CSV table of N, CA, C and O in Angstrom, one decimal:
chain,number,residue,atom,x,y,z
A,1,MET,N,96.0,-134.6,132.6
A,1,MET,CA,95.3,-135.6,132.9
A,1,MET,C,96.2,-136.5,131.9
A,1,MET,O,96.4,-138.1,132.5
A,2,ASN,N,96.2,-136.3,130.7
A,2,ASN,CA,96.3,-137.6,129.2
A,2,ASN,C,98.5,-137.7,129.3
A,2,ASN,O,98.4,-137.7,128.2
A,3,SER,N,99.1,-136.2,130.4
A,3,SER,CA,100.0,-136.0,129.5
A,3,SER,C,101.2,-137.7,130.4
A,3,SER,O,100.4,-138.6,131.6
A,4,ARG,N,102.3,-137.5,130.7
A,4,ARG,CA,102.6,-138.9,131.1
A,4,ARG,C,103.2,-139.1,132.6
A,4,ARG,O,102.4,-139.8,133.2
A,5,PHE,N,102.9,-137.6,133.2
A,5,PHE,CA,103.2,-137.3,134.8
A,5,PHE,C,101.6,-137.9,134.9
A,5,PHE,O,101.7,-138.4,135.7
A,6,GLY,N,100.5,-137.6,134.4
A,6,GLY,CA,99.2,-137.2,135.1
A,6,GLY,C,99.0,-139.1,134.9
A,6,GLY,O,98.4,-139.5,135.3
A,7,LEU,N,99.2,-139.6,133.7
A,7,LEU,CA,98.9,-141.1,134.1
A,7,LEU,C,99.4,-141.7,135.0
A,7,LEU,O,99.1,-143.0,134.7
A,8,VAL,N,101.1,-141.4,135.0
A,8,VAL,CA,101.4,-142.1,135.7
A,8,VAL,C,101.1,-141.5,137.2
A,8,VAL,O,101.1,-143.1,138.0
A,9,LEU,N,100.2,-140.3,137.8
A,9,LEU,CA,99.6,-140.7,139.1
A,9,LEU,C,98.1,-141.1,138.8
A,9,LEU,O,98.1,-141.6,140.4
A,10,GLN,N,97.4,-141.7,137.8
A,10,GLN,CA,95.8,-141.5,137.8
A,10,GLN,C,96.7,-143.7,137.9
A,10,GLN,O,96.1,-144.5,139.0
A,11,ALA,N,97.9,-143.7,137.6
A,11,ALA,CA,98.3,-145.1,137.6
A,11,ALA,C,98.4,-145.3,139.6
A,11,ALA,O,98.3,-147.0,139.6
A,12,LEU,N,99.1,-144.7,139.7
A,12,LEU,CA,100.1,-144.9,141.1
A,12,LEU,C,98.7,-144.9,142.1
A,12,LEU,O,98.2,-145.8,142.6
A,13,ARG,N,97.3,-144.0,141.9
A,13,ARG,CA,95.9,-144.7,142.5
A,13,ARG,C,95.2,-145.7,142.2
A,13,ARG,O,95.4,-146.2,143.5
A,14,GLN,N,95.6,-146.0,141.2
A,14,GLN,CA,94.9,-147.0,140.9
A,14,GLN,C,95.3,-148.3,141.4
A,14,GLN,O,95.0,-149.5,142.1
A,15,SER,N,97.2,-148.7,141.3
A,15,SER,CA,97.4,-149.8,141.8
A,15,SER,C,99.0,-149.5,142.5
A,15,SER,O,100.1,-149.2,140.8
A,16,GLU,N,99.7,-148.9,143.7
A,16,GLU,CA,101.2,-148.6,143.4
A,16,GLU,C,101.6,-149.9,143.8
A,16,GLU,O,103.2,-149.8,142.1
A,17,ARG,N,101.3,-150.8,143.6
A,17,ARG,CA,102.2,-151.9,143.6
A,17,ARG,C,103.0,-152.2,142.0
A,17,ARG,O,103.9,-152.9,141.4
A,18,ARG,N,101.8,-152.4,141.1
A,18,ARG,CA,101.7,-152.9,140.4
A,18,ARG,C,102.3,-151.3,139.5
A,18,ARG,O,103.6,-151.6,138.1
A,19,THR,N,102.3,-150.2,139.2
A,19,THR,CA,103.7,-149.3,139.6
A,19,THR,C,104.8,-149.3,139.0
A,19,THR,O,105.8,-149.1,138.5
A,20,ILE,N,105.1,-149.6,140.3
A,20,ILE,CA,106.7,-149.8,140.9
A,20,ILE,C,107.0,-151.1,140.0
A,20,ILE,O,108.0,-151.2,139.4
A,21,ASN,N,106.3,-152.5,140.0
A,21,ASN,CA,106.5,-153.5,139.2
A,21,ASN,C,106.5,-153.2,137.5
A,21,ASN,O,107.4,-153.6,136.7
A,22,LEU,N,106.5,-151.6,136.7
A,22,LEU,CA,106.4,-151.6,135.3
A,22,LEU,C,108.1,-150.7,136.1
A,22,LEU,O,108.2,-150.4,134.5
A,23,GLY,N,108.5,-150.3,137.2
A,23,GLY,CA,109.8,-149.6,136.1
A,23,GLY,C,109.5,-148.2,136.7
A,23,GLY,O,110.3,-147.4,136.8
A,24,ILE,N,108.8,-147.6,137.3
A,24,ILE,CA,108.8,-146.4,137.4
A,24,ILE,C,108.6,-145.9,139.3
A,24,ILE,O,107.8,-147.2,140.2
A,25,ARG,N,109.4,-145.1,139.7
A,25,ARG,CA,109.2,-144.6,140.9
A,25,ARG,C,108.6,-143.7,141.5
A,25,ARG,O,108.7,-142.9,141.1
A,26,ALA,N,107.5,-144.5,142.3
A,26,ALA,CA,106.8,-143.9,143.4
A,26,ALA,C,106.6,-143.1,143.6
A,26,ALA,O,106.1,-141.9,143.5
A,27,ALA,N,108.1,-143.0,144.3
A,27,ALA,CA,107.8,-141.5,145.5
A,27,ALA,C,108.2,-140.5,145.0
A,27,ALA,O,107.8,-140.1,145.4
A,28,ALA,N,109.4,-140.7,144.1
A,28,ALA,CA,109.6,-139.7,143.5
A,28,ALA,C,108.5,-138.8,142.3
A,28,ALA,O,108.5,-137.6,143.2
A,29,PHE,N,107.5,-139.9,141.9
A,29,PHE,CA,106.1,-138.9,141.2
A,29,PHE,C,105.7,-138.2,142.2
A,29,PHE,O,104.7,-137.4,141.9
A,30,ARG,N,105.4,-139.5,143.5
A,30,ARG,CA,104.3,-138.6,144.3
A,30,ARG,C,105.3,-137.1,145.4
A,30,ARG,O,104.1,-136.7,145.2
A,31,LEU,N,106.5,-137.1,144.8
A,31,LEU,CA,106.5,-136.3,146.1
A,31,LEU,C,106.8,-135.1,144.9
A,31,LEU,O,106.5,-133.6,144.9
A,32,ILE,N,107.1,-135.2,143.6
A,32,ILE,CA,107.0,-133.9,142.5
A,32,ILE,C,105.0,-133.6,142.4
A,32,ILE,O,104.8,-132.4,142.5
A,33,ALA,N,104.4,-134.9,142.9
A,33,ALA,CA,102.8,-134.2,142.5
A,33,ALA,C,102.8,-133.6,143.9
A,33,ALA,O,102.1,-132.3,144.0
A,34,PHE,N,103.5,-133.8,145.2
A,34,PHE,CA,103.2,-132.9,146.2
A,34,PHE,C,103.7,-131.7,146.5
A,34,PHE,O,102.9,-130.5,146.8
A,35,VAL,N,105.1,-131.5,146.0
A,35,VAL,CA,105.6,-130.2,145.6
A,35,VAL,C,104.9,-129.2,144.6
A,35,VAL,O,104.7,-128.3,144.8
A,36,VAL,N,104.4,-129.8,143.6
A,36,VAL,CA,103.1,-128.6,142.7
A,36,VAL,C,101.7,-128.7,143.4
A,36,VAL,O,101.4,-127.3,143.3
A,37,SER,N,101.5,-129.4,144.0
A,37,SER,CA,100.2,-128.7,144.9
A,37,SER,C,100.3,-127.6,146.0
A,37,SER,O,99.4,-126.8,146.6
A,38,ALA,N,101.4,-128.0,146.7
A,38,ALA,CA,102.5,-127.3,147.8
A,38,ALA,C,102.8,-125.3,146.8
A,38,ALA,O,101.8,-124.5,148.2
A,39,VAL,N,103.7,-125.6,145.9
A,39,VAL,CA,103.0,-124.6,145.0
A,39,VAL,C,101.5,-124.1,144.9
A,39,VAL,O,101.9,-122.6,144.9
A,40,GLY,N,100.6,-124.5,144.7
A,40,GLY,CA,99.7,-123.4,144.2
A,40,GLY,C,99.0,-123.6,145.5
A,40,GLY,O,98.0,-122.0,145.2
A,41,THR,N,99.0,-123.9,146.4
A,41,THR,CA,98.4,-123.9,147.3
A,41,THR,C,99.4,-122.2,148.1
A,41,THR,O,98.4,-121.8,148.9
A,42,GLY,N,100.4,-122.5,148.4
A,42,GLY,CA,100.9,-121.7,148.6
A,42,GLY,C,101.0,-119.7,147.8
A,42,GLY,O,100.4,-119.0,148.1
A,43,LEU,N,100.7,-120.3,146.2
A,43,LEU,CA,100.7,-119.0,145.5
A,43,LEU,C,98.7,-119.1,145.6
A,43,LEU,O,98.9,-117.7,146.0
A,44,ALA,N,98.2,-119.8,146.1
A,44,ALA,CA,97.2,-119.2,146.5
A,44,ALA,C,96.5,-118.4,147.4
A,44,ALA,O,96.0,-117.5,147.7
A,45,GLY,N,97.5,-119.0,147.8
A,45,GLY,CA,97.5,-118.1,149.9
A,45,GLY,C,97.8,-116.9,149.4
A,45,GLY,O,97.8,-115.7,150.3
A,46,ILE,N,99.1,-116.3,149.1
A,46,ILE,CA,99.8,-115.2,148.5
A,46,ILE,C,99.1,-114.4,147.7
A,46,ILE,O,98.9,-113.1,148.5
A,47,LEU,N,97.7,-114.6,146.7
A,47,LEU,CA,97.3,-114.1,146.4
A,47,LEU,C,95.7,-113.6,147.4
A,47,LEU,O,95.7,-112.7,147.1
A,48,TRP,N,95.9,-114.6,147.9
A,48,TRP,CA,94.1,-114.3,149.2
A,48,TRP,C,95.1,-113.2,150.4
A,48,TRP,O,94.0,-112.0,149.9
A,49,ALA,N,95.9,-112.7,150.7
A,49,ALA,CA,96.3,-112.3,151.7
A,49,ALA,C,96.9,-110.8,150.7
A,49,ALA,O,96.1,-110.0,151.7
A,50,ASN,N,97.2,-110.8,149.6
A,50,ASN,CA,97.4,-109.8,148.9
A,50,ASN,C,96.0,-108.8,148.2
A,50,ASN,O,95.7,-108.1,148.8
A,51,TYR,N,95.4,-109.7,148.2
A,51,TYR,CA,93.8,-109.5,147.9
A,51,TYR,C,93.0,-108.9,149.2
A,51,TYR,O,92.1,-107.6,148.9
A,52,ALA,N,92.9,-109.6,150.2
A,52,ALA,CA,91.9,-109.1,151.4
A,52,ALA,C,92.9,-108.4,152.1
A,52,ALA,O,92.4,-107.6,153.3
A,53,ARG,N,94.7,-107.8,152.0
A,53,ARG,CA,94.7,-107.5,153.0
A,53,ARG,C,95.2,-107.7,154.2
A,53,ARG,O,95.7,-106.2,155.3
A,54,PHE,N,94.7,-108.6,155.2
A,54,PHE,CA,94.5,-109.0,155.8
A,54,PHE,C,94.2,-110.7,156.5
A,54,PHE,O,93.5,-111.2,155.4
A,55,VAL,N,95.0,-111.4,157.2
A,55,VAL,CA,94.6,-112.6,157.0
A,55,VAL,C,94.4,-112.9,158.8
A,55,VAL,O,95.1,-113.1,159.3
A,56,SER,N,93.1,-113.7,159.0
A,56,SER,CA,93.4,-113.8,160.4
A,56,SER,C,93.2,-115.5,160.4
A,56,SER,O,93.4,-116.3,159.4
A,57,PRO,N,93.0,-116.1,161.7
A,57,PRO,CA,93.5,-117.4,162.3
A,57,PRO,C,92.2,-117.9,161.4
A,57,PRO,O,92.1,-119.4,160.9
A,58,ASP,N,91.1,-117.6,161.4
A,58,ASP,CA,90.1,-118.0,161.0
A,58,ASP,C,90.2,-118.2,159.8
A,58,ASP,O,89.7,-119.6,158.9
A,59,MET,N,91.2,-118.6,158.9
A,59,MET,CA,91.5,-119.0,157.4
A,59,MET,C,91.9,-120.3,157.4
A,59,MET,O,92.0,-120.8,156.8
A,60,ALA,N,92.7,-120.3,158.9
A,60,ALA,CA,93.4,-122.1,158.5
A,60,ALA,C,92.6,-122.9,159.4
A,60,ALA,O,92.7,-124.0,159.9
A,61,ALA,N,91.4,-122.3,159.3
A,61,ALA,CA,90.0,-123.6,160.2
A,61,ALA,C,90.0,-124.3,158.9
A,61,ALA,O,90.2,-124.0,157.8
A,62,TRP,N,89.9,-125.3,160.3
A,62,TRP,CA,89.5,-126.8,159.2
A,62,TRP,C,87.9,-127.0,158.4
A,62,TRP,O,88.1,-127.6,157.4
A,63,THR,N,87.1,-125.4,158.4
A,63,THR,CA,86.2,-125.6,158.1
A,63,THR,C,86.4,-124.9,156.7
A,63,THR,O,85.6,-125.5,155.9
A,64,LYS,N,87.5,-124.4,156.7
A,64,LYS,CA,87.9,-123.4,155.0
A,64,LYS,C,88.4,-125.0,154.1
A,64,LYS,O,87.6,-125.2,153.5
A,65,SER,N,89.3,-126.0,154.5
A,65,SER,CA,89.2,-127.0,154.0
A,65,SER,C,88.2,-128.2,153.3
A,65,SER,O,88.0,-128.4,152.8
A,66,GLY,N,87.2,-128.0,154.4
A,66,GLY,CA,85.8,-128.4,154.0
A,66,GLY,C,84.9,-128.0,153.1
A,66,GLY,O,84.9,-128.5,152.6
A,67,GLU,N,84.7,-126.5,152.7
A,67,GLU,CA,84.3,-125.9,152.2
A,67,GLU,C,85.0,-125.9,150.9
A,67,GLU,O,84.7,-126.3,149.6
A,68,PHE,N,86.1,-125.8,150.7
A,68,PHE,CA,87.2,-126.4,149.6
A,68,PHE,C,86.8,-128.0,149.0
A,68,PHE,O,86.3,-128.0,147.6
A,69,MET,N,86.8,-128.7,149.9
A,69,MET,CA,86.3,-130.1,149.4
A,69,MET,C,84.7,-130.1,148.8
A,69,MET,O,85.0,-130.8,147.8
A,70,ALA,N,83.9,-129.5,149.2
A,70,ALA,CA,82.7,-129.5,148.9
A,70,ALA,C,82.8,-128.9,147.4
A,70,ALA,O,81.6,-128.4,146.3
A,71,ILE,N,83.7,-127.8,147.3
A,71,ILE,CA,84.2,-126.8,145.8
A,71,ILE,C,84.4,-127.9,144.9
A,71,ILE,O,83.9,-128.3,144.0
A,72,VAL,N,85.0,-129.1,145.2
A,72,VAL,CA,85.7,-129.9,144.3
A,72,VAL,C,84.7,-131.1,144.0
A,72,VAL,O,84.8,-131.4,143.1
A,73,ILE,N,84.2,-131.4,145.1
A,73,ILE,CA,82.8,-132.4,144.9
A,73,ILE,C,81.4,-132.0,144.1
A,73,ILE,O,81.4,-132.2,142.8
A,74,LEU,N,81.5,-130.6,144.7
A,74,LEU,CA,80.4,-129.9,142.7
A,74,LEU,C,80.9,-130.0,141.5
A,74,LEU,O,80.2,-130.1,140.7
A,75,GLY,N,81.8,-129.4,141.3
A,75,GLY,CA,82.5,-129.0,140.4
A,75,GLY,C,83.0,-130.9,139.9
A,75,GLY,O,82.3,-130.4,138.2
A,76,GLY,N,83.6,-131.4,140.5
A,76,GLY,CA,83.5,-132.9,139.5
A,76,GLY,C,85.1,-133.0,140.3
A,76,GLY,O,86.5,-132.1,139.6
A,77,LEU,N,85.6,-134.2,140.5
A,77,LEU,CA,86.7,-134.8,140.8
A,77,LEU,C,87.7,-134.9,139.3
A,77,LEU,O,86.9,-135.9,137.8
A,78,GLY,N,88.4,-134.3,139.5
A,78,GLY,CA,89.5,-134.6,137.9
A,78,GLY,C,89.2,-133.9,137.3
A,78,GLY,O,89.6,-134.2,135.9
A,79,THR,N,88.7,-132.9,136.9
A,79,THR,CA,88.5,-132.1,135.7
A,79,THR,C,88.9,-130.7,135.8
A,79,THR,O,89.5,-130.1,137.3
A,80,LEU,N,89.7,-130.0,135.1
A,80,LEU,CA,90.5,-128.9,135.1
A,80,LEU,C,89.3,-127.8,135.2
A,80,LEU,O,89.6,-127.1,136.5
A,81,LEU,N,87.7,-127.4,134.9
A,81,LEU,CA,87.1,-126.5,135.5
A,81,LEU,C,86.2,-126.8,136.4
A,81,LEU,O,85.3,-126.2,137.0
A,82,GLY,N,86.2,-128.2,137.0
A,82,GLY,CA,85.9,-128.7,138.0
A,82,GLY,C,85.6,-127.3,139.6
A,82,GLY,O,84.6,-126.7,139.7
A,83,PRO,N,86.6,-127.1,139.7
A,83,PRO,CA,87.0,-125.7,140.3
A,83,PRO,C,86.0,-124.9,140.5
A,83,PRO,O,85.7,-124.6,141.3
A,84,ILE,N,86.2,-124.6,139.1
A,84,ILE,CA,85.8,-123.3,138.8
A,84,ILE,C,84.2,-123.1,138.8
A,84,ILE,O,83.7,-122.5,139.5
A,85,VAL,N,83.8,-124.3,138.0
A,85,VAL,CA,82.1,-124.3,138.2
A,85,VAL,C,81.7,-124.8,139.0
A,85,VAL,O,80.5,-123.7,140.0
A,86,GLY,N,82.8,-125.4,140.6
A,86,GLY,CA,82.4,-125.3,141.7
A,86,GLY,C,82.4,-124.8,142.5
A,86,GLY,O,81.4,-124.5,143.4
A,87,THR,N,82.8,-123.5,142.1
A,87,THR,CA,83.1,-122.6,142.8
A,87,THR,C,81.9,-121.4,142.7
A,87,THR,O,81.4,-120.9,143.7
A,88,ALA,N,81.3,-121.8,141.6
A,88,ALA,CA,80.1,-120.7,140.8
A,88,ALA,C,79.3,-121.0,141.8
A,88,ALA,O,77.7,-120.5,141.8
A,89,VAL,N,78.9,-122.2,141.5
A,89,VAL,CA,77.3,-122.8,142.4
A,89,VAL,C,77.7,-122.9,144.0
A,89,VAL,O,76.8,-122.8,144.3
A,90,TYR,N,79.1,-123.0,144.2
A,90,TYR,CA,78.8,-123.3,145.5
A,90,TYR,C,78.3,-121.8,146.0
A,90,TYR,O,77.6,-121.9,147.0
A,91,LEU,N,78.8,-121.1,145.9
A,91,LEU,CA,78.7,-120.0,145.7
A,91,LEU,C,77.2,-119.1,145.9
A,91,LEU,O,76.7,-118.9,146.5
A,92,THR,N,76.8,-119.6,144.4
A,92,THR,CA,75.0,-119.2,144.3
A,92,THR,C,74.3,-119.8,145.0
A,92,THR,O,73.0,-119.4,145.7
A,93,LEU,N,74.5,-120.9,145.9
A,93,LEU,CA,73.8,-122.2,146.4
A,93,LEU,C,73.9,-121.3,148.0
A,93,LEU,O,73.2,-121.4,148.4
A,94,GLU,N,74.8,-120.9,147.9
A,94,GLU,CA,75.3,-120.6,149.5
A,94,GLU,C,74.8,-118.8,149.7
A,94,GLU,O,74.1,-118.6,150.2
A,95,GLN,N,74.6,-118.5,149.0
A,95,GLN,CA,73.9,-116.5,148.5
A,95,GLN,C,72.2,-117.1,148.7
A,95,GLN,O,71.5,-117.1,149.0
A,96,VAL,N,71.3,-118.7,147.6
A,96,VAL,CA,70.2,-118.5,147.7
A,96,VAL,C,69.9,-119.4,149.0
A,96,VAL,O,69.0,-118.9,149.1
A,97,LEU,N,70.6,-120.2,150.0
A,97,LEU,CA,69.8,-120.4,151.1
A,97,LEU,C,70.2,-119.9,152.0
A,97,LEU,O,69.2,-120.0,152.9
A,98,THR,N,70.9,-119.3,152.4
A,98,THR,CA,71.3,-118.0,153.3
A,98,THR,C,69.9,-117.3,153.4
A,98,THR,O,69.5,-116.1,154.0
A,99,SER,N,69.5,-116.3,152.2
A,99,SER,CA,68.5,-115.8,151.3
A,99,SER,C,66.8,-116.3,152.1
A,99,SER,O,66.5,-115.5,152.3
A,100,TRP,N,67.1,-117.8,152.5
A,100,TRP,CA,66.0,-118.8,152.2
A,100,TRP,C,66.1,-119.1,153.7
A,100,TRP,O,64.6,-118.8,155.0
A,101,THR,N,66.8,-119.8,154.2
A,101,THR,CA,67.3,-119.3,155.5
A,101,THR,C,68.9,-119.3,156.6
A,101,THR,O,69.5,-119.7,155.5
A,102,GLU,N,68.5,-118.9,157.5
A,102,GLU,CA,69.8,-119.1,158.7
A,102,GLU,C,70.6,-120.5,158.5
A,102,GLU,O,71.9,-120.3,158.5
A,103,HIS,N,70.2,-121.4,158.6
A,103,HIS,CA,70.6,-122.6,158.8
A,103,HIS,C,70.7,-123.6,157.1
A,103,HIS,O,70.5,-124.9,156.6
A,104,TRP,N,71.5,-122.7,156.7
A,104,TRP,CA,71.5,-123.3,154.8
A,104,TRP,C,72.6,-124.4,155.5
A,104,TRP,O,71.9,-125.0,154.0
A,105,MET,N,73.5,-125.1,155.7
A,105,MET,CA,73.9,-126.1,155.8
A,105,MET,C,73.4,-127.1,155.7
A,105,MET,O,73.6,-128.4,155.2
A,106,ILE,N,72.2,-127.1,156.6
A,106,ILE,CA,71.0,-128.4,156.6
A,106,ILE,C,70.8,-128.8,155.3
A,106,ILE,O,70.7,-129.6,155.0
A,107,VAL,N,70.9,-128.0,154.3
A,107,VAL,CA,70.0,-128.2,152.9
A,107,VAL,C,71.4,-128.1,151.8
A,107,VAL,O,71.4,-129.0,151.6
A,108,MET,N,72.1,-127.4,152.2
A,108,MET,CA,73.2,-127.8,151.9
A,108,MET,C,74.4,-129.7,152.1
A,108,MET,O,74.4,-130.2,150.4
A,109,GLY,N,74.2,-129.5,152.7
A,109,GLY,CA,74.5,-131.9,153.2
A,109,GLY,C,74.0,-132.5,152.2
A,109,GLY,O,75.4,-132.9,151.3
A,110,PRO,N,72.6,-132.5,152.4
A,110,PRO,CA,72.5,-133.4,151.1
A,110,PRO,C,72.3,-132.9,149.7
A,110,PRO,O,72.3,-134.0,148.9
A,111,ILE,N,72.5,-131.8,149.2
A,111,ILE,CA,72.8,-131.8,147.9
A,111,ILE,C,74.3,-132.3,147.6
A,111,ILE,O,74.2,-132.7,146.7
A,112,LEU,N,75.1,-131.9,148.1
A,112,LEU,CA,76.7,-132.3,148.0
A,112,LEU,C,76.8,-134.0,148.6
A,112,LEU,O,77.1,-134.3,147.5
A,113,THR,N,75.8,-134.4,149.3
A,113,THR,CA,75.8,-136.0,149.1
A,113,THR,C,74.7,-136.3,148.4
A,113,THR,O,76.0,-137.5,147.7
A,114,MET,N,74.1,-135.8,147.5
A,114,MET,CA,73.5,-136.4,146.4
A,114,MET,C,74.5,-136.4,144.8
A,114,MET,O,74.3,-137.2,144.0
A,115,ILE,N,74.8,-135.3,144.9
A,115,ILE,CA,76.1,-135.0,143.7
A,115,ILE,C,77.2,-136.1,144.0
A,115,ILE,O,77.6,-136.9,142.8
A,116,ALA,N,77.9,-136.2,145.0
A,116,ALA,CA,78.5,-137.3,145.2
A,116,ALA,C,78.4,-138.5,144.8
A,116,ALA,O,79.5,-139.9,144.4
A,117,LEU,N,77.2,-138.8,145.7
A,117,LEU,CA,77.0,-140.3,145.3
A,117,LEU,C,75.8,-140.5,143.7
A,117,LEU,O,77.0,-141.9,143.6
A,118,PHE,N,75.5,-139.4,143.4
A,118,PHE,CA,75.4,-139.8,141.6
A,118,PHE,C,75.7,-139.6,140.3
A,118,PHE,O,75.8,-139.6,139.4
A,119,GLY,N,77.2,-138.4,141.0
A,119,GLY,CA,77.7,-137.6,139.4
A,119,GLY,C,79.5,-137.5,140.0
A,119,GLY,O,79.6,-136.5,141.1
A,120,ARG,N,80.2,-138.7,139.7
A,120,ARG,CA,81.5,-138.7,139.8
A,120,ARG,C,82.3,-137.5,139.3
A,120,ARG,O,82.6,-137.1,140.0
A,121,LYS,N,82.2,-137.0,138.0
A,121,LYS,CA,81.9,-136.0,137.3
A,121,LYS,C,81.5,-134.7,137.9
A,121,LYS,O,82.1,-133.9,138.0
A,122,GLY,N,80.6,-134.8,139.8
A,122,GLY,CA,80.1,-133.0,139.4
A,122,GLY,C,79.1,-132.1,138.8
A,122,GLY,O,78.5,-133.0,137.2
A,123,MET,N,79.3,-131.6,138.5
A,123,MET,CA,78.4,-130.5,137.7
A,123,MET,C,79.0,-130.3,136.5
A,123,MET,O,78.3,-129.8,135.7
A,124,THR,N,80.4,-130.4,136.1
A,124,THR,CA,81.5,-130.3,135.3
A,124,THR,C,80.7,-131.6,134.2
A,124,THR,O,80.6,-131.5,132.9
A,125,GLY,N,80.9,-132.4,134.7
A,125,GLY,CA,80.4,-133.9,134.0
A,125,GLY,C,79.1,-133.8,133.2
A,125,GLY,O,78.5,-134.1,132.5
A,126,ARG,N,77.7,-132.8,134.3
A,126,ARG,CA,76.4,-133.0,133.9
A,126,ARG,C,76.1,-131.8,132.8
A,126,ARG,O,75.7,-132.3,131.8
A,127,LEU,N,76.9,-130.8,133.1
A,127,LEU,CA,76.9,-130.0,132.0
A,127,LEU,C,77.8,-129.4,130.6
A,127,LEU,O,77.7,-129.7,129.6
A,128,PHE,N,78.6,-130.5,130.8
A,128,PHE,CA,79.7,-130.9,129.6
A,128,PHE,C,79.3,-132.3,128.9
A,128,PHE,O,80.2,-132.8,128.0
A,129,GLY,N,78.4,-133.4,129.7
A,129,GLY,CA,78.1,-134.5,128.9
A,129,GLY,C,79.5,-135.7,128.9
A,129,GLY,O,79.7,-136.4,128.3
A,130,GLN,N,80.4,-135.1,130.6
A,130,GLN,CA,81.6,-136.3,130.3
A,130,GLN,C,80.9,-137.5,130.6
A,130,GLN,O,79.9,-137.4,131.4
A,131,ASN,N,81.8,-138.7,130.5
A,131,ASN,CA,80.7,-139.5,131.0
A,131,ASN,C,81.7,-140.4,132.7
A,131,ASN,O,82.6,-139.5,132.8
A,132,ASN,N,81.2,-140.6,133.2
A,132,ASN,CA,80.6,-141.1,134.5
A,132,ASN,C,80.9,-142.5,134.6
A,132,ASN,O,81.5,-142.7,136.1
A,133,ASN,N,81.7,-143.0,134.0
A,133,ASN,CA,81.7,-144.7,134.0
A,133,ASN,C,83.6,-144.8,134.6
A,133,ASN,O,84.1,-145.3,134.0
A,134,ASP,N,84.3,-143.5,134.0
A,134,ASP,CA,85.7,-143.6,134.6
A,134,ASP,C,86.1,-144.6,135.4
A,134,ASP,O,85.7,-144.3,136.8
């Protein structure tokens, strides 16, 4: 986040026009970010297929990307530990709520909504005291 690359991506997110006027080639940085993301996603898919020894079409369903977004929201946006904490919280909540009711998603939805509304840094910001005013 605080490297030159991370700062340029933050600047592009805030104002692409201003970043281009500073002399930064936005397309090149966005392309590099996309490639890094694709490599990470491909590696995760390879590791999952190796672990599960079976990949079904269910893994490509749109609900999986929704689960991943919920995990990122729970953990905290723009943090390194966010996805790890988010995964632990999400799986714990899922286990507790499924033991309580079959319709656990009805309870999980408002929890995710409250965290998204009141805690931009998610659980990571709460646990490690990060400032939510970024």
